[in-house]
Tab-separated table of C-alpha atoms in Angstrom:
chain	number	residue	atom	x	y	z
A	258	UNK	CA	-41.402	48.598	-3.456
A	259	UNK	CA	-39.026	51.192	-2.447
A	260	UNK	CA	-35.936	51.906	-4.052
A	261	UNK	CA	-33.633	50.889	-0.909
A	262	UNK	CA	-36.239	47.498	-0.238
A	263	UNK	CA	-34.859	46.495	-3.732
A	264	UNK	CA	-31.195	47.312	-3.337
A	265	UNK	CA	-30.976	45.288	0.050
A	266	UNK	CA	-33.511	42.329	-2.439
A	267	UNK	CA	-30.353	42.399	-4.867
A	268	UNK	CA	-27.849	42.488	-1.939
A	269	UNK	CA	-29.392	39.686	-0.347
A	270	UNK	CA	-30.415	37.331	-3.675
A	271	UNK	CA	-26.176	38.027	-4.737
A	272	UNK	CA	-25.639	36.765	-1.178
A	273	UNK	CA	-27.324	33.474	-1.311
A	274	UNK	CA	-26.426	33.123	-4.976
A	275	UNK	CA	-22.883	33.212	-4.145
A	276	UNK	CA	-23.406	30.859	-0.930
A	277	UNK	CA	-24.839	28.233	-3.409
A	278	UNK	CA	-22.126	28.609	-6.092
A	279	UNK	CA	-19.063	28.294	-2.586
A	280	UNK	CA	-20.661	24.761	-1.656
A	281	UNK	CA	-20.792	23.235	-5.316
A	282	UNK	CA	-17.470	23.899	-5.522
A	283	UNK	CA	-16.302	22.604	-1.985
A	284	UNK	CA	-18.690	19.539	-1.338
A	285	UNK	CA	-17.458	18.989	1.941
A	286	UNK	CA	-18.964	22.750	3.104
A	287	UNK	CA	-22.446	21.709	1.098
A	288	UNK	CA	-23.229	18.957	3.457
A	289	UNK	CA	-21.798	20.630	6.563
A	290	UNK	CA	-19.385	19.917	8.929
A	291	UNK	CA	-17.126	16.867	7.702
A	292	UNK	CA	-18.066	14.300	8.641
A	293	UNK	CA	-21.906	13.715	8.750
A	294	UNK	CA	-21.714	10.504	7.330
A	295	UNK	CA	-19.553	6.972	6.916
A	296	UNK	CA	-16.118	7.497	5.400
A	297	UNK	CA	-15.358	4.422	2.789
A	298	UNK	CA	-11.594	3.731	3.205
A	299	UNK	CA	-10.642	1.832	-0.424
A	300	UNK	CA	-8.786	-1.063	-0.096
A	301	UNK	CA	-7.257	-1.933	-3.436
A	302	UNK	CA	-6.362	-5.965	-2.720
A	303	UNK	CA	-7.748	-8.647	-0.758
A	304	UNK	CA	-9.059	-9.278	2.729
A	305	UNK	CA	-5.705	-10.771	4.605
A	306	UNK	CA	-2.918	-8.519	3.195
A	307	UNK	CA	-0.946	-5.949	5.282
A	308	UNK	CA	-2.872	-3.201	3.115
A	309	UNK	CA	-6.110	-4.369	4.668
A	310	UNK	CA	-4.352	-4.990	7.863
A	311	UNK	CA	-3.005	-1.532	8.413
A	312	UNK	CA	-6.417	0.400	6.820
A	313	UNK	CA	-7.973	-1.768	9.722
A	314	UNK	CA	-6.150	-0.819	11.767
A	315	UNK	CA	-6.294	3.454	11.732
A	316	UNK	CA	-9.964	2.960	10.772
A	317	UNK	CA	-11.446	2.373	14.376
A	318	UNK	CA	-9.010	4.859	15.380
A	319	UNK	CA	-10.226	7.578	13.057
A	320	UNK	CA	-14.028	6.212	14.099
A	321	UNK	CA	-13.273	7.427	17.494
A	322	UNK	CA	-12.058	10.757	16.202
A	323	UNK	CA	-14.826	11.857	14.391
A	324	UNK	CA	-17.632	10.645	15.341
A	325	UNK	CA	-18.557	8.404	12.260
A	326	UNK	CA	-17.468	4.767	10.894
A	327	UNK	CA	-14.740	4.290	8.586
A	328	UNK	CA	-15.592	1.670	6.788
A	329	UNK	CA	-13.212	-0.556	4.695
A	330	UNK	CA	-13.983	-1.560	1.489
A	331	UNK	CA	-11.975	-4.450	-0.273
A	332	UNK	CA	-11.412	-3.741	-4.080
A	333	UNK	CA	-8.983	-5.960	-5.634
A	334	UNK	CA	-7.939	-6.355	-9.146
A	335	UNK	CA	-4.808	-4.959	-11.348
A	336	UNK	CA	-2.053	-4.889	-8.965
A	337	UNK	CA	-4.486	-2.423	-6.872
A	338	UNK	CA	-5.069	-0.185	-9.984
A	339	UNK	CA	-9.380	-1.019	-9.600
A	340	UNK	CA	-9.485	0.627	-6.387
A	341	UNK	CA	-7.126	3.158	-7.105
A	342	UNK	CA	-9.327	4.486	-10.201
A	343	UNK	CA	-12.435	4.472	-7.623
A	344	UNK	CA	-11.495	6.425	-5.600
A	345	UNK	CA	-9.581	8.853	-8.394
A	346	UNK	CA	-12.400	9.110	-9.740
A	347	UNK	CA	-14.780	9.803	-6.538
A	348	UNK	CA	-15.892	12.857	-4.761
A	349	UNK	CA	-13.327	15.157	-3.847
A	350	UNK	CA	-15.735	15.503	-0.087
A	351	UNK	CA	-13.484	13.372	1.929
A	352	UNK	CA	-15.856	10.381	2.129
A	353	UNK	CA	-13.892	8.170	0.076
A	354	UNK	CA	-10.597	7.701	1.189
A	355	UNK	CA	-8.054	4.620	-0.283
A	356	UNK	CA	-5.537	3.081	1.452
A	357	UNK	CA	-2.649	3.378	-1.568
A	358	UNK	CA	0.936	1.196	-1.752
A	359	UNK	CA	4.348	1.568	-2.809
A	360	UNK	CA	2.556	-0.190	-5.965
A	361	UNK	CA	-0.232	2.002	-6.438
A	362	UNK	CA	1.889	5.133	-6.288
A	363	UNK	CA	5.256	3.969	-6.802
A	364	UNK	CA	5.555	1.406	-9.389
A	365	UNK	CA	2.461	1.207	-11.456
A	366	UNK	CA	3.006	3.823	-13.749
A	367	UNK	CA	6.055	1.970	-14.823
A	368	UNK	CA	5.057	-1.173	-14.492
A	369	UNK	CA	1.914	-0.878	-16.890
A	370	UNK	CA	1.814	0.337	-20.460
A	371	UNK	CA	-1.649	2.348	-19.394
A	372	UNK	CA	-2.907	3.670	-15.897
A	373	UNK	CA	-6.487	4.500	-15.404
A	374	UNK	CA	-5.767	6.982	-12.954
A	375	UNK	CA	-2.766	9.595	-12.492
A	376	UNK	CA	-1.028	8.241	-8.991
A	377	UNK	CA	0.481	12.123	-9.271
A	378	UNK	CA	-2.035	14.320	-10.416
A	379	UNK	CA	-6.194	12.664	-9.305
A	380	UNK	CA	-5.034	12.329	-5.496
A	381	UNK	CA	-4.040	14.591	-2.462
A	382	UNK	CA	-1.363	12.687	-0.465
A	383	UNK	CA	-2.515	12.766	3.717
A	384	UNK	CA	-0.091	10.564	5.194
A	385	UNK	CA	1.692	7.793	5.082
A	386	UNK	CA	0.763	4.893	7.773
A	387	UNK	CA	3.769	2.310	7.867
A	388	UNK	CA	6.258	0.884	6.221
A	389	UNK	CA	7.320	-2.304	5.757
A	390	UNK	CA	9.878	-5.017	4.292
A	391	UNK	CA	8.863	-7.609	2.611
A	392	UNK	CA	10.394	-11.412	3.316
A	393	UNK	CA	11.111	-14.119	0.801
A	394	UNK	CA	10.146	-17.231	2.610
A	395	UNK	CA	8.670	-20.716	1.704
A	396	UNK	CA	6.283	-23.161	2.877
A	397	UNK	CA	8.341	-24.882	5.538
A	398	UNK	CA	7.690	-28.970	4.516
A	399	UNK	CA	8.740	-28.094	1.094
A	400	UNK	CA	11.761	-26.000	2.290
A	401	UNK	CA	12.703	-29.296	4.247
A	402	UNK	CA	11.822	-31.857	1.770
A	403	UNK	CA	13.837	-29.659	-0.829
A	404	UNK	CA	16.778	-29.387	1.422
A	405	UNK	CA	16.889	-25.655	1.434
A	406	UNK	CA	17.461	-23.576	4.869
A	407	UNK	CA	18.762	-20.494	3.718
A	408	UNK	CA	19.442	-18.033	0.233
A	409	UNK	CA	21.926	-19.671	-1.401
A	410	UNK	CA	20.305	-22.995	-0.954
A	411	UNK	CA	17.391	-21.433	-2.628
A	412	UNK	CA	19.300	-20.283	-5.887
A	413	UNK	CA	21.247	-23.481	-6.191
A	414	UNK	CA	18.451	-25.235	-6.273
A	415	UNK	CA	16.477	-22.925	-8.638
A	416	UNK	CA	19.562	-22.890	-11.438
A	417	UNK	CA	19.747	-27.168	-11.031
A	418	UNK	CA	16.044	-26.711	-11.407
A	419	UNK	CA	14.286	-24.379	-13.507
A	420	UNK	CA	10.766	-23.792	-13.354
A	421	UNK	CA	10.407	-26.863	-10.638
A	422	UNK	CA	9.407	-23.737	-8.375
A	423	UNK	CA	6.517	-20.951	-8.335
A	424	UNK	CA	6.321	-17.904	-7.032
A	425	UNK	CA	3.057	-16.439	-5.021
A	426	UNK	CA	2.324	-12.601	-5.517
A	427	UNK	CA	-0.697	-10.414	-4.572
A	428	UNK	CA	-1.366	-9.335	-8.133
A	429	UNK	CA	0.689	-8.075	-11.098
A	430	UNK	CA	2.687	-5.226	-10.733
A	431	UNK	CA	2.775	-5.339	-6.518
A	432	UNK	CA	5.467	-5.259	-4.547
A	433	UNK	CA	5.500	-8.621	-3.987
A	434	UNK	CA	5.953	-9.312	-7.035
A	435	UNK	CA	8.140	-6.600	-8.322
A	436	UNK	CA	10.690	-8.016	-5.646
A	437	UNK	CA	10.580	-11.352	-6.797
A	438	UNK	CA	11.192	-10.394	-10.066
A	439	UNK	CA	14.463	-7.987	-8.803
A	440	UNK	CA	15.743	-11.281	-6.835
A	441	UNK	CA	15.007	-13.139	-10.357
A	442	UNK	CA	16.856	-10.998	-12.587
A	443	UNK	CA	20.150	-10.861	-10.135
A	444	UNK	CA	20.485	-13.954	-9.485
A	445	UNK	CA	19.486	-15.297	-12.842
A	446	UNK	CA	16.953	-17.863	-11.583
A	447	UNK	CA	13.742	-18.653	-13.113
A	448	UNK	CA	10.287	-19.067	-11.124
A	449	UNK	CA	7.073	-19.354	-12.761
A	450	UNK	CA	4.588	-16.583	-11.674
A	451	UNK	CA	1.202	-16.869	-10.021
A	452	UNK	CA	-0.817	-13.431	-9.364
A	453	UNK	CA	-3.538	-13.365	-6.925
A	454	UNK	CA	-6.036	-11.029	-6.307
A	455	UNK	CA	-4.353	-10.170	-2.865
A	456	UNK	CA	-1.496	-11.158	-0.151
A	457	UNK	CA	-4.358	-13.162	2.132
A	458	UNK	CA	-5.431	-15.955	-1.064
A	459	UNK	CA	-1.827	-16.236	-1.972
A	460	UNK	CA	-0.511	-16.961	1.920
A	461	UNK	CA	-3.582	-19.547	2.252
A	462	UNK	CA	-1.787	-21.227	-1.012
A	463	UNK	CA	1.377	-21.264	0.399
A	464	UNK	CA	0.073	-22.889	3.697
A	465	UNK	CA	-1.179	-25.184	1.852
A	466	UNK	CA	1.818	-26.120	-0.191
A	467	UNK	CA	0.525	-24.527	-3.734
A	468	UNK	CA	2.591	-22.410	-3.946
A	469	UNK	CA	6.242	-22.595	-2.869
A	470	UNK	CA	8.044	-19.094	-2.694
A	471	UNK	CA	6.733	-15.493	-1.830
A	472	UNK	CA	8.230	-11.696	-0.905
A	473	UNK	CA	5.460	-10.845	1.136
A	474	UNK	CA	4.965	-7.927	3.405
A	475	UNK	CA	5.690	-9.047	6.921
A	476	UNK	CA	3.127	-7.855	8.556
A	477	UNK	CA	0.526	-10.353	6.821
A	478	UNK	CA	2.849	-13.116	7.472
A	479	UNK	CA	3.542	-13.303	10.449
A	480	UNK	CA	1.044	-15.307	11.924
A	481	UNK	CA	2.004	-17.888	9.831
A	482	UNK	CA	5.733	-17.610	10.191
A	483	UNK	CA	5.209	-18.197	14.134
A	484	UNK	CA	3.131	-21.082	13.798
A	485	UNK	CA	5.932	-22.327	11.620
A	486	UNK	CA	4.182	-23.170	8.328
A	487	UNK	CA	6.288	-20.532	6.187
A	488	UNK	CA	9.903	-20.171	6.541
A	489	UNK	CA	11.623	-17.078	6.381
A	490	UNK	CA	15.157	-16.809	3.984
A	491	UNK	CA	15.472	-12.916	4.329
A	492	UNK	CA	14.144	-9.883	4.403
A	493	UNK	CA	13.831	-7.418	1.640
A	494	UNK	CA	14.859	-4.156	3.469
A	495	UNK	CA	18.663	-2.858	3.681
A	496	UNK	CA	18.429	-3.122	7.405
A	497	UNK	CA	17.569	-6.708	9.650
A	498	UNK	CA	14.279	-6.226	10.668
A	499	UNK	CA	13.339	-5.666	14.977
A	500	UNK	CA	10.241	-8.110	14.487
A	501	UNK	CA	12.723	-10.995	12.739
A	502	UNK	CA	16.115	-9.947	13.963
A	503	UNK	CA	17.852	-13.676	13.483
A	504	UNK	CA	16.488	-13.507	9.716
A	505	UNK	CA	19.440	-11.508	7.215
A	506	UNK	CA	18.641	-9.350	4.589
A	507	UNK	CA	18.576	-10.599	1.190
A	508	UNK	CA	21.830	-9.158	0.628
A	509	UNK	CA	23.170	-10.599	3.700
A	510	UNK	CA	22.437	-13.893	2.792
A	511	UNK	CA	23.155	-13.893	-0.859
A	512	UNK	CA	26.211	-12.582	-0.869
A	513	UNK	CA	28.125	-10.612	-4.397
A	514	UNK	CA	25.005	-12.120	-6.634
A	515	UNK	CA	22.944	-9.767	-4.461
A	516	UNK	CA	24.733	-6.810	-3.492
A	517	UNK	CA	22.466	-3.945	-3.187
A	518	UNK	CA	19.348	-5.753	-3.528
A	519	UNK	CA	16.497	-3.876	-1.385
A	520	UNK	CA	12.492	-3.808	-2.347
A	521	UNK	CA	10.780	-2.816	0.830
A	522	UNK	CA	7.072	-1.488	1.090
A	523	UNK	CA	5.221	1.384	2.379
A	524	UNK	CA	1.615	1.960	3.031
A	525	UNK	CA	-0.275	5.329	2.783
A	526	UNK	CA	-3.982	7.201	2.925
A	527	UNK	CA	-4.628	9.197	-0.067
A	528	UNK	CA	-7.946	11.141	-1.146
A	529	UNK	CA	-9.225	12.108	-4.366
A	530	UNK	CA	-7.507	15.631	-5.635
A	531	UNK	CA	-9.244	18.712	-4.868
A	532	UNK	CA	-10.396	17.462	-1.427
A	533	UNK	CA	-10.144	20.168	1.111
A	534	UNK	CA	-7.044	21.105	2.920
A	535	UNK	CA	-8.775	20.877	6.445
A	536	UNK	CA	-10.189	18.005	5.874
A	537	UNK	CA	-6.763	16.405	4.754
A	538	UNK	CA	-4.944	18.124	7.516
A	539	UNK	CA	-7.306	16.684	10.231
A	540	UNK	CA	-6.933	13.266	8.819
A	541	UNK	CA	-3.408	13.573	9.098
A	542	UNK	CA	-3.225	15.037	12.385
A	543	UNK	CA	-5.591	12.127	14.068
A	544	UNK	CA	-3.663	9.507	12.165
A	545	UNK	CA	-0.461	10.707	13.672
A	546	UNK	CA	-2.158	10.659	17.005
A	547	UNK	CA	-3.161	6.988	17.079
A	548	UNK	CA	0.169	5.623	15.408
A	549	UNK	CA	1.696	7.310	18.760
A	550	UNK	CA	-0.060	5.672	21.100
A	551	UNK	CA	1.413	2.462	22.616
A	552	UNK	CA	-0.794	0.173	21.813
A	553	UNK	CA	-1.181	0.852	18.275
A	554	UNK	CA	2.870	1.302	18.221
A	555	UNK	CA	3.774	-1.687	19.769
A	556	UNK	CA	1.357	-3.858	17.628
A	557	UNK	CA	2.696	-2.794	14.299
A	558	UNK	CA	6.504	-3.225	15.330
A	559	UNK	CA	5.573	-6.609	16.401
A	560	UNK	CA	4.172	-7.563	13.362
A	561	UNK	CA	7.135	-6.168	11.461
A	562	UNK	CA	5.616	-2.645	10.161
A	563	UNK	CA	7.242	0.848	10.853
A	564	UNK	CA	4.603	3.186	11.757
A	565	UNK	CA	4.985	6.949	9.962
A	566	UNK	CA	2.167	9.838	10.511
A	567	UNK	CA	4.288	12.260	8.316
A	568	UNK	CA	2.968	15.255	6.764
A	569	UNK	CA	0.958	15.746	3.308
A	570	UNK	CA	4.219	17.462	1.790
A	571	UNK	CA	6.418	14.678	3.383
A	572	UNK	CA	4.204	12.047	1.894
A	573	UNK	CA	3.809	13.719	-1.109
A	574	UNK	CA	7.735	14.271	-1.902
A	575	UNK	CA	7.994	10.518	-0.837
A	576	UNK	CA	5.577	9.610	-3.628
A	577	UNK	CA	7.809	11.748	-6.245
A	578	UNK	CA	10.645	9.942	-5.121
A	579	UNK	CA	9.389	6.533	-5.335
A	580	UNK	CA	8.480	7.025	-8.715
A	581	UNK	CA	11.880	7.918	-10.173
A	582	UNK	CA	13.271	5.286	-7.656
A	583	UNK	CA	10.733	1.999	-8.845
A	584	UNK	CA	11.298	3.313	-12.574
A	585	UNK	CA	14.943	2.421	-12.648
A	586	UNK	CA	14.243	-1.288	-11.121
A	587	UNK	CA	11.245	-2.361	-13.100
A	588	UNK	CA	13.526	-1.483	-15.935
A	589	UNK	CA	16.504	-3.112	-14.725
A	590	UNK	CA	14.617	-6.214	-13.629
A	591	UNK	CA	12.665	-6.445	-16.940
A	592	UNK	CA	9.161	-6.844	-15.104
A	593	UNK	CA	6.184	-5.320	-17.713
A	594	UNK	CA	2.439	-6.083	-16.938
A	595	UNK	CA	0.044	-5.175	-20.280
């Protein structure tokens, strides 16, 4: 073997040695160009809820994009921290996507003595999809029978009656409950709380007249707010909302007891840290392309949901912000979940 047959060997073995140690450390590159396979989009709650709504929504979309199904994969339990620490703790290859909340990545960490998963530091932010207010409304026959149409109705009767009521959420530590307990502590009322395992079981309780008050994201109920089996009393957001614009704010309707009262949602995809750049970037891009077109547009403003597409660094400063922001209430309304 000649002397310049073994330098070009060496040359050539470095090469492919270096080619091998570039693709363990960015899986995505290993298995070629992303994606070659289905992409699992996390869920965190229950079939029925605007999270699985919305995440059902982009995922055809992002289907057509690349060339592979996005699948959606229901994972409920802990206020959405169960599918939260999945996909924290996943492949960073961009096959395993989740489909995060304002309660995931906004309250959680104060809400709950111990997180599985850092919402800060185990995820790279893509974008956020929509957001939403919530709406404090009640089963309509027991809203009659009870002789409440409105807010203040609603908090007289609470005081005269404490603990005659309950109050629906889609798990400890959501939004939906977080805002109940905010409307609780201002207005000094007392509901007994009952945490499902999603928005969809608790609205099918409420329908059914098991459960008598909710903040629920609009989006999920408004089916059954058209077909006039839930009432509306307000919305949670600062501003009326376009898809209920005869229903006040909280505020609005409550008067001094509830100055400044606002708990409204948001919905976002998120990927495990360390995922690739492109990859995230190409999400985001395609995910801003379908919440543009009219169909998808008009569909979520119907249904009461503001549709976003922002940036990576957008969503990601909105995350930091949300924290310091869901901090102060949860310790202002008292809420804790151990």
């Amino acid at each position: 073997m000649t002397p310049a047959f073994k330098s070009k060997r060496r040359l050539t073995l470095a090469a492919c040695a270096a080619a091998v140690m570039f693709s363990m450390a960015n899986p995505a590159v290993a298995q070629g160009t992303w994606p070659t396979k289905p992409v699992r989009i996390v869920v965190p709650f229950a079939a029925g809820g605007t999270t699985d709504i919305l995440a059902r929504a982009v995922a055809p979309e992002l289907g057509k994009a690349f060339g592979q199904p996005f699948i959606v994969d229901n994972r409920a339990g802990a206020g959405g921290n169960v599918g939260a620490d999945i996909v924290a703790k996943s492949p960073p290859d961009g096959y395993t996507l989740l489909m995060g909340t304002v309660g995931t990545h906004g309250i959680n960490r104060a809400l709950y003595s111990k997180l599985p998963y850092d919402p800060i530091k185990d995820f790279a932010p893509i974008t956020m999809v929509a957001a939403v207010p919530n709406v404090m409304e009640m089963n309509a026959d027991k809203a009659r029978a009870l002789g409440i149409h409105n807010v203040v109705d609603f908090i007289k009767y609470a005081k005269a009656n404490p603990g005659k009521l309950n109050m629906a959420s889609s798990g400890n530590g959501t939004s939906i409950h977080l805002a109940g307990e905010l409307f609780k502590s201002m207005t000094g009322t007392f509901m007994a709380h009952i945490p499902y395992r999603g928005s969809g079981p608790a609205l099918l309780d409420m329908v059914g007249g098991n459960a008598d008050v909710m903040f629920d994201n609009l989006p999920a109920s408004m089916q059954q707010i058209k077909a006039g089996k839930l009432v509306p009393l307000a919305v949670t957001s600062s501003r009326r909302s376009a898809a209920l614009p005869d229903v006040p704010t909280v505020e609005e309707a409550g008067g001094p007891t509830l100055k400044g009262y606002e708990a409204s949602s948001w919905f976002g995809l998120l990927a495990p840290a360390g995922t690739p750049p492109d990859i995230v970037n190409r999400l985001q891009q395609e995910v801003a392309k379908s919440l543009g077109t009219p169909a998808i547009k008009e569909k979520m403003l119907a249904q009461g949901a503001i549709p976003s597409g922002n940036t990576p660094a957008e969503f990601a400063r909105l995350i930091d912000h949300e924290h310091i922001k869901w901090a102060k209430v949860v310790k202002e309304s008292g809420a804790k979940v151990d």
